[in-house]
């Protein structure tokens, strides 16, 4: 029983780190562009496929392929931003959030269907990072999961360093606080929007490439993490990167423990999603500004 | 007031600016101003006349429907705000433009965004700014949003000085700031003019602005009502200006 608890906790942390990666990207995009990216799960899905094809077509080893998938996802997201989102920045644009919802929702549907055509409807599984399992007493966990969690944490640490310590990260933060003040110091906000969307895409894409050997790839794989990411962003206190990371890991963990201890284990997984939403309702009931309650939509 | 240094050529000049926010609603009906080195030029006028709008147009936040903005022979009409620093123009808006959730030090660092690849130079400039504003140095790790209004203004000035600009567009720098600090801010602005900066100062604090102005523009509902050298208006200028501003039937001075 204790072993089972350990294993489920470890799995929960792994998925939590992946959630955190997806959610921080969503948060950064929200903090800068002030839109909710409904195609975020699809960027995650695309990242998974980018990694898969970098491995199978270009013969790149699985670990560097994650980095390549992030770079391609970055470029892919920038192309989307340039092609579809620039109308958001024109001063005359009215009802920006409506535009944001419609365009990103449409994009999500488009990407899912185009993925079925290009990649096929059947699950694809790239080779493992490392074969085998780590056995530590009662704890058994596959190396692939360890790599996914470790790689994800590394990316998050680098991200936090970038946002807080480098002038580019600080400039992103500045634009999220005030576009006007940012242009007063000479920051070109529009370039920062482009960069933020690219960064969000790279984080989601990296998450997709990291989980690919564990869960396999399918065109609809973005649906569930997408809902979870929205829950996490809200729990983390809209716009807080560190809040999203903590909320992501907590949600992954509690979700897995919930599945583990549901009396009917076969039904557990299908309730997992509902569980996240249930937690969100509960938290918002008592703390309407999220766990890390904040009153502004700027980034931290 | 440093009339002796006047070089004569405006650092920034605007001709017949027409602008508004919404289609069909014109706020500025053809305003011309010049900003000269070594001078503080004050723009005075009642609420809602378009003083802030004028500065927004000059800084590129609002595109003029007609008119021209020039710096020397360079035409700036239509340039984007983030490019203005490159032309040596700085803008301090009515509401302080510091980044409230970033530390004082990071705010300064972002002020040197244009120099971001030159780390040594940026560090040196920030040190110099801290030497000039010791109060900011003491609070360098604090979020700028926790500073008092006066200190936020100081931070804006310190930030702007990093790039050694030649033109300052300043909008009500002492609104809701305690009188003692307000005096300091006016001294700071006057000091900048003495160093050769060209300053356009929009203000509701008529006394404060006239105390340091070399030249005065009076605006009324989107147009210039009158203008002239501060000295030409004589001793009772403060009273006179308030009459222009607040009495509708005041005779126009000749
Ligand atoms: N963003 C905006 N959108 C639409 N109208 C605006 C906007 N900003 C200002 N206005 C209008 O433009 C006119 C001039 O405003 P402006 O802020 O330039 O006046 P002001 O002279 O600076 O006044 P104050 O002394 O109160 O600051 C006002 O009628 C105002 O309602
Ligand atoms: Mg104003």
PDB file of C-alpha atoms in Angstrom, chain B residues 32-34 41 215-218 224-229 232-233 244 252-253:
ATOM      1  CA  UNK B  32       2.372  74.647 -32.882  1.00  0.00           C
ATOM      2  CA  UNK B  33       5.080  74.513 -30.234  1.00  0.00           C
ATOM      3  CA  UNK B  34       8.863  74.727 -30.179  1.00  0.00           C
ATOM      4  CA  UNK B  41       8.606  75.966 -21.860  1.00  0.00           C
ATOM      5  CA  UNK B 215       8.399  80.686 -22.143  1.00  0.00           C
ATOM      6  CA  UNK B 216       4.689  80.112 -21.693  1.00  0.00           C
ATOM      7  CA  UNK B 217       2.016  78.586 -23.893  1.00  0.00           C
ATOM      8  CA  UNK B 218      -1.556  78.953 -22.753  1.00  0.00           C
ATOM      9  CA  UNK B 224      -3.133  77.947 -28.254  1.00  0.00           C
ATOM     10  CA  UNK B 225      -4.769  80.936 -26.661  1.00  0.00           C
ATOM     11  CA  UNK B 226      -1.606  82.948 -26.236  1.00  0.00           C
ATOM     12  CA  UNK B 227       2.124  82.476 -25.908  1.00  0.00           C
ATOM     13  CA  UNK B 228       5.205  84.504 -25.086  1.00  0.00           C
ATOM     14  CA  UNK B 229       8.376  84.848 -23.071  1.00  0.00           C
ATOM     15  CA  UNK B 232       7.399  89.720 -21.085  1.00  0.00           C
ATOM     16  CA  UNK B 233       4.380  88.959 -18.980  1.00  0.00           C
ATOM     17  CA  UNK B 244      -6.910  83.542 -19.093  1.00  0.00           C
ATOM     18  CA  UNK B 252      -6.497  88.609 -24.790  1.00  0.00           C
ATOM     19  CA  UNK B 253      -3.149  90.225 -23.966  1.00  0.00           C
TER      20      UNK B 253
END
